[in-house]
Short mmCIF file of C-alpha atoms in Angstrom, two decimals:
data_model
loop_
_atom_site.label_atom_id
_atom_site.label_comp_id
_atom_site.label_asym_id
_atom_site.label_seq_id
_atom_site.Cartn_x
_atom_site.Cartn_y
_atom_site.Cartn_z
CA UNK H 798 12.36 22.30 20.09
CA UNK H 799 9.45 20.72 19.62
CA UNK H 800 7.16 20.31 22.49
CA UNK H 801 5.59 16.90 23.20
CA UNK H 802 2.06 15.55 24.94
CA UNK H 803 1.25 11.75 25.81
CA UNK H 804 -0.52 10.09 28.01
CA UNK H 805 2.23 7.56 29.64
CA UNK H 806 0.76 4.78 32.12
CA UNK H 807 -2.10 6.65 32.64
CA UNK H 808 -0.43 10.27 33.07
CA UNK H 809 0.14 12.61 30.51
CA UNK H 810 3.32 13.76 30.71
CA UNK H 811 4.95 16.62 28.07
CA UNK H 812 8.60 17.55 27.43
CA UNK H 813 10.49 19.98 24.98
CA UNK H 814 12.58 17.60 22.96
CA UNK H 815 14.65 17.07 20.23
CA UNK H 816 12.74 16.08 17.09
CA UNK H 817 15.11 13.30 16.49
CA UNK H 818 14.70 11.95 19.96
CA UNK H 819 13.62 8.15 20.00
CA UNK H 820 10.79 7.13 21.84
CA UNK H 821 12.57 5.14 23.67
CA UNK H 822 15.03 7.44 24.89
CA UNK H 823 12.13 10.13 26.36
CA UNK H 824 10.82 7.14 28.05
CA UNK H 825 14.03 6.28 30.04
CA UNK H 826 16.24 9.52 29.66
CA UNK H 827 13.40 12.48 29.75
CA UNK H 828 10.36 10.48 31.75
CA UNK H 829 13.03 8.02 34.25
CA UNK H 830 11.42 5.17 33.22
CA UNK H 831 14.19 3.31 32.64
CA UNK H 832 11.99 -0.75 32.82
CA UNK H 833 12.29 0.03 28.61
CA UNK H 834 15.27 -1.78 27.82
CA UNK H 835 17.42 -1.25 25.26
CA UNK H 836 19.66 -3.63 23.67
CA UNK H 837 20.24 -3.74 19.83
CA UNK H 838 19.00 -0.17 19.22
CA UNK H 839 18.31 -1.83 15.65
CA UNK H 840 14.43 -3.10 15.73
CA UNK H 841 16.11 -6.35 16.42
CA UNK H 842 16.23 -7.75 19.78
CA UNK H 843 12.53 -6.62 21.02
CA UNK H 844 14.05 -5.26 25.15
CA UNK H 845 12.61 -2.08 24.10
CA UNK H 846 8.92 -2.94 23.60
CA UNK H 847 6.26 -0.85 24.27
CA UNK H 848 2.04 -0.71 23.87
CA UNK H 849 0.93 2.75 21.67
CA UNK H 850 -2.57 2.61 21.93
CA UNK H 851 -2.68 -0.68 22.62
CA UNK H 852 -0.27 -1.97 20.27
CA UNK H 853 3.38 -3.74 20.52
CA UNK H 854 5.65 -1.19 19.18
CA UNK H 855 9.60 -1.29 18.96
CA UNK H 856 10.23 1.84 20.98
CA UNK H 857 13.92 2.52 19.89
CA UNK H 858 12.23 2.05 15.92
CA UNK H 859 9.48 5.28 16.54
CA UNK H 860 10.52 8.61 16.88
CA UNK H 861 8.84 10.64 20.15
CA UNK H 862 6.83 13.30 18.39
CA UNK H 863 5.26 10.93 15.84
CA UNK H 864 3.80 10.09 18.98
CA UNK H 865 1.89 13.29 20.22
CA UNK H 866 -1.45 12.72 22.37
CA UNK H 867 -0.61 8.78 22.05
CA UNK H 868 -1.57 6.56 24.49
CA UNK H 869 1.93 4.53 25.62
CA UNK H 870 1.87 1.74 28.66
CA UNK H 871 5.26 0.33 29.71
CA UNK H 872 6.44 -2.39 31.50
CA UNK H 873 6.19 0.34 34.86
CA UNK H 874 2.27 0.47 34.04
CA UNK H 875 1.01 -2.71 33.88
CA UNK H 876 1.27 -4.30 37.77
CA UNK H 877 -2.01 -2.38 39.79
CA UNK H 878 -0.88 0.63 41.48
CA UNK H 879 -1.35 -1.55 44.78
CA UNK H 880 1.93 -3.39 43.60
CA UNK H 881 -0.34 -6.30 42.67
CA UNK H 882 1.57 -7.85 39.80
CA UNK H 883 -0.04 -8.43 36.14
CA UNK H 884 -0.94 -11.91 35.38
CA UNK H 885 2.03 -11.92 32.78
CA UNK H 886 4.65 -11.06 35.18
CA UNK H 887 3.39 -13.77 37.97
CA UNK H 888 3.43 -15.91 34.82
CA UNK H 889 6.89 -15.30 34.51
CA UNK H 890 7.71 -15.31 38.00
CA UNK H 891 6.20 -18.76 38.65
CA UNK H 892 7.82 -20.18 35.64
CA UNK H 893 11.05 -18.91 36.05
CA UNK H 894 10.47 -17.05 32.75
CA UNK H 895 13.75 -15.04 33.12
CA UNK H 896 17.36 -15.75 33.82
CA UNK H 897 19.26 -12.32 33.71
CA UNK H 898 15.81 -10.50 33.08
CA UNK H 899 17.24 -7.46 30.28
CA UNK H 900 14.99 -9.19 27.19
CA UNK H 901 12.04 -9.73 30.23
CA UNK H 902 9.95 -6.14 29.87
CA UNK H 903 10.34 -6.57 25.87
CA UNK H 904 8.99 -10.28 25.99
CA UNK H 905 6.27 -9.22 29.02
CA UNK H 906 4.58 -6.96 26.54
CA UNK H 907 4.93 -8.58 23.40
CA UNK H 908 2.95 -11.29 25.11
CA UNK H 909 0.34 -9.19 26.81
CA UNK H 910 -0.17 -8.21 23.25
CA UNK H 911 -0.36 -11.06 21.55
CA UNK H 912 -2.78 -12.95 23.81
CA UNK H 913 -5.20 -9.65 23.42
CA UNK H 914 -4.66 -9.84 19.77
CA UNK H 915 -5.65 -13.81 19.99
CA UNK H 916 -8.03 -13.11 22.41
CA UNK H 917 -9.89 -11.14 20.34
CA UNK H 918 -9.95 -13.13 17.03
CA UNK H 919 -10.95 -15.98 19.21
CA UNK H 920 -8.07 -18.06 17.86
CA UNK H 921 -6.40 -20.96 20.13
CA UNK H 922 -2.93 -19.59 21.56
CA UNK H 923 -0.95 -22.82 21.61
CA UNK H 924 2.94 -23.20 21.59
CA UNK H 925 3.90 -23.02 17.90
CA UNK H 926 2.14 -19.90 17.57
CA UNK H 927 3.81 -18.28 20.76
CA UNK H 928 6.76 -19.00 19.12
CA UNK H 929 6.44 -17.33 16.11
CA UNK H 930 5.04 -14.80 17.63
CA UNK H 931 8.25 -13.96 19.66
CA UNK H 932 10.49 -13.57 16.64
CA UNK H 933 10.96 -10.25 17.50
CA UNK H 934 12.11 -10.65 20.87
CA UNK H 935 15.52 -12.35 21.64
CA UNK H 936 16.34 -14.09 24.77
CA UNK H 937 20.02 -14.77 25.10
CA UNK H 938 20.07 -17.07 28.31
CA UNK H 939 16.74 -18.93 28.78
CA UNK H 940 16.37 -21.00 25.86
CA UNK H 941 12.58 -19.82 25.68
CA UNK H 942 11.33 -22.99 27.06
CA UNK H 943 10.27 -21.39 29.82
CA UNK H 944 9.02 -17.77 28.42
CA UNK H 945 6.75 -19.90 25.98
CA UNK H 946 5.26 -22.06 29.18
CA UNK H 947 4.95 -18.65 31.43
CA UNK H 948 3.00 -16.90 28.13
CA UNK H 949 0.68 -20.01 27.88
CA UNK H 950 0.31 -20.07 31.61
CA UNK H 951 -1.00 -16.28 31.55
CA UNK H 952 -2.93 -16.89 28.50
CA UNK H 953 -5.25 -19.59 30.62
CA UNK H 954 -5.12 -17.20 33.53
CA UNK H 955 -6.08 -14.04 31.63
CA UNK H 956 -8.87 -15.68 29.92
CA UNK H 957 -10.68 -17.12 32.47
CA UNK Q 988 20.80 10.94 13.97
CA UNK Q 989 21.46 14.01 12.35
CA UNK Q 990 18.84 16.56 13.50
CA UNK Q 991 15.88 17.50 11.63
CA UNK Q 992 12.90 19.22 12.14
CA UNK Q 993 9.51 17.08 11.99
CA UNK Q 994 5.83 18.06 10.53
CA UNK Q 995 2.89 15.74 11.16
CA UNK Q 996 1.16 16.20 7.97
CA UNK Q 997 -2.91 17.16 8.11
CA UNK Q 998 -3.34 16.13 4.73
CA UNK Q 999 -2.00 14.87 1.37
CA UNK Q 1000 -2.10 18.22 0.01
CA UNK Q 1001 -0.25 19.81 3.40
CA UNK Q 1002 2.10 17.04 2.97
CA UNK Q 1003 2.80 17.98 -0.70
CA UNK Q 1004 3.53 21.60 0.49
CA UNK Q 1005 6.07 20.96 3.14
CA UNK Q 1006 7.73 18.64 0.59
CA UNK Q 1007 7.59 21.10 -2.19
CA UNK Q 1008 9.23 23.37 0.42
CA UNK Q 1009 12.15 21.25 0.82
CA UNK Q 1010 14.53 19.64 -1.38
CA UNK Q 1011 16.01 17.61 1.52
CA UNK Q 1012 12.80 16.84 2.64
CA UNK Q 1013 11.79 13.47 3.48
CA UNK Q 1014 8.38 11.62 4.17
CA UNK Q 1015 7.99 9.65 6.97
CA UNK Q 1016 5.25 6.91 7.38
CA UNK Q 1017 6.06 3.78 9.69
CA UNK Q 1018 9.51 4.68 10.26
CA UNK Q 1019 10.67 0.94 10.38
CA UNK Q 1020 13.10 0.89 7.64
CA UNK Q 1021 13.57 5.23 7.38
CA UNK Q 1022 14.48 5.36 11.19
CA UNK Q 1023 17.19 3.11 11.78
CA UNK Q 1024 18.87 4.49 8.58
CA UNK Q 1025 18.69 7.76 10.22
CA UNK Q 1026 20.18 5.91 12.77
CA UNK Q 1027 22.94 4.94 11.37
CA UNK Q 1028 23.15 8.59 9.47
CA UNK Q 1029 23.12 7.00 6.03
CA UNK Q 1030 20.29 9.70 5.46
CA UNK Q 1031 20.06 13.13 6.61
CA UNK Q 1032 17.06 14.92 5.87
CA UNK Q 1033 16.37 18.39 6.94
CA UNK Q 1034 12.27 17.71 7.40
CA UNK Q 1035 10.75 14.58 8.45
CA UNK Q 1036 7.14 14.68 6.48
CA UNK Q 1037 5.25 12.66 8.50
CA UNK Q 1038 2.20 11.39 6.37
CA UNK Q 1039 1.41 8.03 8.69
CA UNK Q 1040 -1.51 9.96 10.21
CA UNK Q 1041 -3.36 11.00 6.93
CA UNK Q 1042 -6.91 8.93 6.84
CA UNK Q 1043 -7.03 9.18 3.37
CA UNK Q 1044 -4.49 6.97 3.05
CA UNK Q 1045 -5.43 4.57 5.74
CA UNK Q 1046 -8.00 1.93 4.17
CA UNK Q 1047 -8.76 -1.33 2.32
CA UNK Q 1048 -11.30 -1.66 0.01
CA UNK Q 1049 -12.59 -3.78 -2.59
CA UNK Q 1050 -13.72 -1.82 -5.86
CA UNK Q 1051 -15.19 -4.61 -7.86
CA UNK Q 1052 -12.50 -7.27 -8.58
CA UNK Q 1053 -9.71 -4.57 -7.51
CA UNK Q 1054 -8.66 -4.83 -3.71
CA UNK Q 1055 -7.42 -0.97 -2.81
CA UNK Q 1056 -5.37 -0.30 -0.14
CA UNK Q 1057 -4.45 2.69 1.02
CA UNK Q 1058 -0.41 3.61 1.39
CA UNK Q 1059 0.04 3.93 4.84
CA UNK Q 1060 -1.84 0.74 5.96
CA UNK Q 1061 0.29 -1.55 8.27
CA UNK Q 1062 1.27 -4.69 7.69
CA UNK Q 1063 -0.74 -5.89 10.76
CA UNK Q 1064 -3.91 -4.60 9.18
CA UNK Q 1065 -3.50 -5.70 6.21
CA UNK Q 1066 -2.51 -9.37 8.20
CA UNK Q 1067 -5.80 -9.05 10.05
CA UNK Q 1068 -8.68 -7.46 7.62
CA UNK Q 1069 -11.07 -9.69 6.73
CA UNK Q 1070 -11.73 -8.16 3.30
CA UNK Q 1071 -8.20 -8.61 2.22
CA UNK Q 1072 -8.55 -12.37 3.81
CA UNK Q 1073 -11.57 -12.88 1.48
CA UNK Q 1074 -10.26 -11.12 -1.48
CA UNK Q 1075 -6.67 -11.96 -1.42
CA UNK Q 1076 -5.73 -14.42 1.11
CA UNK Q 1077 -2.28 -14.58 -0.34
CA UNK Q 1078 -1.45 -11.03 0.28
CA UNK Q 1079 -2.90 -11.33 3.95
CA UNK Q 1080 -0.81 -14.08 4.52
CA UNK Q 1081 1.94 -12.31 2.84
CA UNK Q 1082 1.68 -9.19 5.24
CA UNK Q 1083 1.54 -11.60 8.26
CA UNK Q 1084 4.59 -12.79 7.56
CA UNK Q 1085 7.10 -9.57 7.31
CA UNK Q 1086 9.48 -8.56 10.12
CA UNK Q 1087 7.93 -9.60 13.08
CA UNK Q 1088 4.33 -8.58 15.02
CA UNK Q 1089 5.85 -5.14 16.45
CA UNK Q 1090 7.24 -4.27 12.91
CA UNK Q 1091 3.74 -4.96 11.10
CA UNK Q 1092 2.02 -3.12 13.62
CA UNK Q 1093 3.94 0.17 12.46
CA UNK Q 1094 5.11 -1.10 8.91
CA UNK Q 1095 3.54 0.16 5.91
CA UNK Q 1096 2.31 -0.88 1.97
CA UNK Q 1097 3.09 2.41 0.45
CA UNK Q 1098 6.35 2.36 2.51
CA UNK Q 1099 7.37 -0.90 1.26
CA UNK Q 1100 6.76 -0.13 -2.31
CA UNK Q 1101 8.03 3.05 -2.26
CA UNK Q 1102 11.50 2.05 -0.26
CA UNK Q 1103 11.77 -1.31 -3.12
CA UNK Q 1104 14.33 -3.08 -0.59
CA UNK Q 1105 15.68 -6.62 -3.09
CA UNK Q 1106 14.36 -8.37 -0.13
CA UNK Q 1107 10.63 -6.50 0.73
CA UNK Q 1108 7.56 -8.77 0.34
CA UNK Q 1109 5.15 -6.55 -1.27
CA UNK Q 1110 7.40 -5.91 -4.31
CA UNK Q 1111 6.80 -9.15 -5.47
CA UNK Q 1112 2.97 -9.53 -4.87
CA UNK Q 1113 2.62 -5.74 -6.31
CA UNK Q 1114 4.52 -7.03 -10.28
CA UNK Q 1115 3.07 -10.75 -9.91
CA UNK Q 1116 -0.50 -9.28 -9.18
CA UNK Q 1117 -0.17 -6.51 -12.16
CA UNK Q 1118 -0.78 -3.66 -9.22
CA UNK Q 1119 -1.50 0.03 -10.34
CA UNK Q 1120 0.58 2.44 -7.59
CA UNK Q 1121 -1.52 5.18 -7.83
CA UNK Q 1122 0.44 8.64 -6.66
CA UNK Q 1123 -0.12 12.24 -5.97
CA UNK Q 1124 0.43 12.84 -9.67
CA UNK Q 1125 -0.43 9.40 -11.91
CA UNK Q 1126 -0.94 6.24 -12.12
CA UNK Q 1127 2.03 3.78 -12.60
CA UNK Q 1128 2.25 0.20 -13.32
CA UNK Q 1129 4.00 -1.84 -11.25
CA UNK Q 1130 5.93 -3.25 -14.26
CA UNK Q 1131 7.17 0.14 -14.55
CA UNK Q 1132 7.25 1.55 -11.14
CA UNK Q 1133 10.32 -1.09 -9.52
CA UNK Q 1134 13.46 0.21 -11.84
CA UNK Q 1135 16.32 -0.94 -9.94
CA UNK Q 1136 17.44 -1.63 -6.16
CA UNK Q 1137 15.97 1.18 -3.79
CA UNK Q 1138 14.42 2.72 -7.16
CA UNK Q 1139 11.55 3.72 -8.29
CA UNK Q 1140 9.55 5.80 -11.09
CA UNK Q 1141 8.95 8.17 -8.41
CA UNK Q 1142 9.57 11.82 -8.71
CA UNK Q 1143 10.49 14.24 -6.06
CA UNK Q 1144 7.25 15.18 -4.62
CA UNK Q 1145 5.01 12.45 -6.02
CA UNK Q 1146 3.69 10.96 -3.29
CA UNK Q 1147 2.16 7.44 -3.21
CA UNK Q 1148 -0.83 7.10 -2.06
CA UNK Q 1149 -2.49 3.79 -3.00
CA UNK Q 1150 -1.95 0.50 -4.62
CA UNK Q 1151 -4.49 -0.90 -6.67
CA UNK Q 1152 -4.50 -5.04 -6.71
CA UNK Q 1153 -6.48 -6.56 -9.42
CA UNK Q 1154 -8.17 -9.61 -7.85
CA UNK Q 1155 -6.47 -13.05 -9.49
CA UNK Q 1156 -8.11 -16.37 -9.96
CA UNK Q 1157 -5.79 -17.71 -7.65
CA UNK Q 1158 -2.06 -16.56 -5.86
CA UNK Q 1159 0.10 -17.52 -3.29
CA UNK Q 1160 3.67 -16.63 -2.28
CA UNK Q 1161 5.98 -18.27 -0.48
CA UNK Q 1162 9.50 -17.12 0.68
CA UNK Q 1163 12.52 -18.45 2.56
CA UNK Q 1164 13.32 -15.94 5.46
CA UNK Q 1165 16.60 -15.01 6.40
CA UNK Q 1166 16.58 -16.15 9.98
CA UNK Q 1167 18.33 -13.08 11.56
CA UNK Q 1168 16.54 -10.43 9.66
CA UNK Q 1169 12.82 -12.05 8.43
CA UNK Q 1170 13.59 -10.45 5.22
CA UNK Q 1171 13.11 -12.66 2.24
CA UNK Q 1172 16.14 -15.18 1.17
CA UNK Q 1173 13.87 -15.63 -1.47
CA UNK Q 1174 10.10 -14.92 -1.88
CA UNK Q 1175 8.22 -16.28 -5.06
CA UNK Q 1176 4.94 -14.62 -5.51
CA UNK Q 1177 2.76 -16.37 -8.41
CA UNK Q 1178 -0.43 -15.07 -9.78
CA UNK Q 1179 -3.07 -17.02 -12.31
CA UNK Q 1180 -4.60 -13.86 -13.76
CA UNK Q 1181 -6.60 -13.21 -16.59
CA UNK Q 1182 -3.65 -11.97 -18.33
CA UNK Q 1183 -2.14 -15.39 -17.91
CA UNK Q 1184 0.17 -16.71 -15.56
CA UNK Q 1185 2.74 -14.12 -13.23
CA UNK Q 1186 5.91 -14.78 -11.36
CA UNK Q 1187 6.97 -11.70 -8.80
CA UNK Q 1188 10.80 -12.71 -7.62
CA UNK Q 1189 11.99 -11.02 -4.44
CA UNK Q 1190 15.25 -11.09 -2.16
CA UNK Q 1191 17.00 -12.59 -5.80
CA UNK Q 1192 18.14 -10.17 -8.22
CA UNK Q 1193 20.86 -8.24 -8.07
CA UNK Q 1194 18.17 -5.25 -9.61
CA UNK Q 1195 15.54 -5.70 -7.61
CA UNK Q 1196 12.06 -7.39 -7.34
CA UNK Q 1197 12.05 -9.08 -11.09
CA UNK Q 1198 9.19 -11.57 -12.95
CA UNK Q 1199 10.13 -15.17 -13.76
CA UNK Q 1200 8.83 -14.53 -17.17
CA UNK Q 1201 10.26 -18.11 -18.69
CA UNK Q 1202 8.39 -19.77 -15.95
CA UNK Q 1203 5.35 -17.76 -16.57
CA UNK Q 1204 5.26 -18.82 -20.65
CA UNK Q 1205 5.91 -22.53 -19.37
CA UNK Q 1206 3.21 -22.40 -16.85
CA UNK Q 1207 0.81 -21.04 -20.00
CA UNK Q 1208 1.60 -24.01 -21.60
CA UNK Q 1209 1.29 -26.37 -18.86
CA UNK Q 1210 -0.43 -25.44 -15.00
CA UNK Q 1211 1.99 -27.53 -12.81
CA UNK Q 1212 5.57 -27.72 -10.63
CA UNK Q 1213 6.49 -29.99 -14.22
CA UNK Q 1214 6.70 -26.39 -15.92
CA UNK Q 1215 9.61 -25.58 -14.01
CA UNK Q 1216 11.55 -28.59 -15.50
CA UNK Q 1217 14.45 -27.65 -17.60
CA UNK Q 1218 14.04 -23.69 -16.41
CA UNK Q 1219 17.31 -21.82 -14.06
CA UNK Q 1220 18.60 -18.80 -13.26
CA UNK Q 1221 21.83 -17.73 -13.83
CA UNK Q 1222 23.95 -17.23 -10.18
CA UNK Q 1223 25.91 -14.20 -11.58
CA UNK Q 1224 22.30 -12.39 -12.17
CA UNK Q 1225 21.40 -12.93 -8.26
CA UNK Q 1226 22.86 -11.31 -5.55
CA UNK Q 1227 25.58 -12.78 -3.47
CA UNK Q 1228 26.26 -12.35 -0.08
CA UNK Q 1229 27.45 -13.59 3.27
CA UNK Q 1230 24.32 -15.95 3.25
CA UNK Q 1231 24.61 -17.46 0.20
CA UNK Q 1232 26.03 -16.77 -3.29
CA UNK Q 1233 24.39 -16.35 -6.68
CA UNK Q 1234 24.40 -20.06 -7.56
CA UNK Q 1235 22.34 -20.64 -4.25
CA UNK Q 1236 20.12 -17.90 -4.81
CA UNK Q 1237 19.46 -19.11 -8.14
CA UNK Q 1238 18.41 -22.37 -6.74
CA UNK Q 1239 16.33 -21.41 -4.12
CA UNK Q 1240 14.08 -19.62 -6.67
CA UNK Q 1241 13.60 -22.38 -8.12
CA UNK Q 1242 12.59 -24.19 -4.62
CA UNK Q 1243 10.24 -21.47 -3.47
CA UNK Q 1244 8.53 -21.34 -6.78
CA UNK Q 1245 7.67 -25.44 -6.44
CA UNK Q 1246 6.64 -24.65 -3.12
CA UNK Q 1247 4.38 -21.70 -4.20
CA UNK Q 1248 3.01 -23.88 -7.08
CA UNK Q 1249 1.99 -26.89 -4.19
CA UNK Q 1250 0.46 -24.48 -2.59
CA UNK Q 1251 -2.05 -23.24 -5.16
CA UNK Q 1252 -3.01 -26.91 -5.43
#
């Protein structure tokens, strides 16, 4: 088996696994990090969203050992290690951004993501584009109204 | 998934070994359409080839009035580089708009023209834009490289490794998503080009990625949405499914290539 090195919130972590094991199953089955949701297991539903060196990535959609000496946060990395939560999640938490909470880590870092990604083209985040930037991350009880004000919230807060 | 055992090519000639090796070997570059058939075991190669790490094939250029991009670019960068924005808006725009961000950020060109899915984006820009695919071995037009649906001109072996775009006067490309899946409905990609007008038609036919050539001889004759007057498809041509039938389809071509047309001004 093939044996695998990344650096995972910070820690590198390595594991002899399966080549066809998914990323997202070393994550929750081999590393217990089990904040990586998964719901469609077909690049769908977004629960299962990730950063690889820096990016939004569909976890259950990328294979572990395409992933060797990557850099991978997950939802478990991004409060400080005091327990001080992320801007994003007090976003959420203040806007009641979350009813039964499965699609929240997928949503939490697609939109740490894409307010970096606006951030750095210097282009206005405003509520159409938040929108169509969550297309790839479904919410079956909120109705989005209030993921899209928490993720415009965090924006303001994150770019101050 | 079946199991399989995985190389992380170096190189385009290390990746042509291991494939050479292989018969059942596969290559691997963003994964987004090649893992969740694995997935669902409607594939089962014996060696993953992964090529998604190969610089070489990781660029965009501009070579005169050719834009070059390099086969496993992703969709975001493609989305986001400001030489393909100058160049070729329309294929910037294009690349911003398949799957969703996570899928473009892993997503790639060569991957897209390689896997011709009806319903892919690039397809369409690639036979409307008179691309070159350039491979391990040749270099293909895309006129001749698209030959049916999931087809292509090529070979075991051959592996893609960039697609040339000559630069048109002007282009744009529109396309009607399917709202579950992002894939194109329907994408019209049209190209003024000094070989005269092109029409790229994606998600449609039941072959594959196909060009409008009646609309391109009436746009020859006569630059506006009025060309389109008197021209159809015929529904038994275009594929049918749970989302709509031929006779839609059909109609919606002729929708998204108005729209496209408005949209070049």
């Amino acid at each position: 088996m093939p044996k695998i090195t990344m650096t995972v919130n910070g820690q590198e972590r390595s594991a002899d696994i399966e080549a066809r094991t998914l990323l997202s199953s070393f994550l929750r089955e081999d590393l217990g990090l089990t904040g990586t949701h998964v719901g469609c297991d077909t690049s769908q539903c977004g629960a299962c969203v990730v950063h690889i060196d820096g990016q939004a990535v569909k976890s259950c959609a990328t294979l572990a050992v395409q992933n060797e000496g990557r850099d991978i946060t997950t939802i478990e990395g991004l409060a400080n290690p005091d327990g001080t939560l992320h801007p994003m999640q007090t976003a959420f938490h203040e806007n009641h951004g979350l009813q039964c909470g499965f699609c929240t880590p997928g949503m939490i870092m697609t939109a740490t993501d894409l307010i970096k990604r606006h951030k750095t083209s210097g282009t206005p985040l405003d509520e159409k584009t938040v929108r169509a930037e969550l297309e790839g991350n479904l919410c079956r009880c909120t109705g989005y109204q209030n993921i899209v004000k928490a993720i415009l919230a965090a924006s303001t807060e994150m770019s101050a | 998934m079946y199991s399989f055992d995985y190389h992380q090519a170096t190189s385009l000639d290390d990746a042509a070994q291991k494939l050479a090796a292989d018969d059942e070997a596969s290559l691997l570059a963003g994964g987004q359409t090649l893992i969740p058939t694995l997935k669902q075991r409607l594939a089962m190669p014996t060696t993953l080839v992964d090529i998604s790490r190969i610089d070489a094939l990781n660029f965009i250029r501009l070579e005169g009035d050719v834009l070059v991009i390099g086969a496993a670019t992703c969709h975001a960068t493609v989305a986001t580089s400001q030489t393909c924005r100058d160049a070729l808006p329309a294929l910037a725009s294009l690349a911003n708009h398949i799957g969703d961000p996570a899928v473009r950020h892993r997503g790639t060109l060569g991957g897209s023209i390689a896997n011709n899915d009806p319903s892919a984006d690039y397809p369409a820009a690639a036979l409307a834009l008179g691309a070159t695919i350039v491979t391990t071995q040749r270099e293909i037009p895309a006129d001749d490289f698209f030959t049916g649906l999931f087809e292509t001109a090529l070979e075991p072996g051959e592996i893609l490794k960039e697609v040339r775009f000559p630069l048109p006067v002007r282009a744009a490309y529109s396309k009607f998503p399917n709202p579950a899946s992002r894939y194109a409905m329907v994408g019209v990609f049209i190209a003024q080009t000094s070989a005269g007008p092109k029409v790229g038609v994606t998600g449609a036919g039941q072959e594959g990625v196909f060009r409008w050539r009646e609309l391109e001889d009436a746009l020859a004759q006569n630059w506006s949405t009025d060309a389109l007057k008197g021209l159809s498809l015929a529904g038994d041509t275009m594929i049918a499914d749970l989302h709509g039938d031929g006779d839609y389809r059909a109609h919606l071509v002729t929708v998204m290539a108005k729209r496209t047309l408005e949209a070049m001004g």
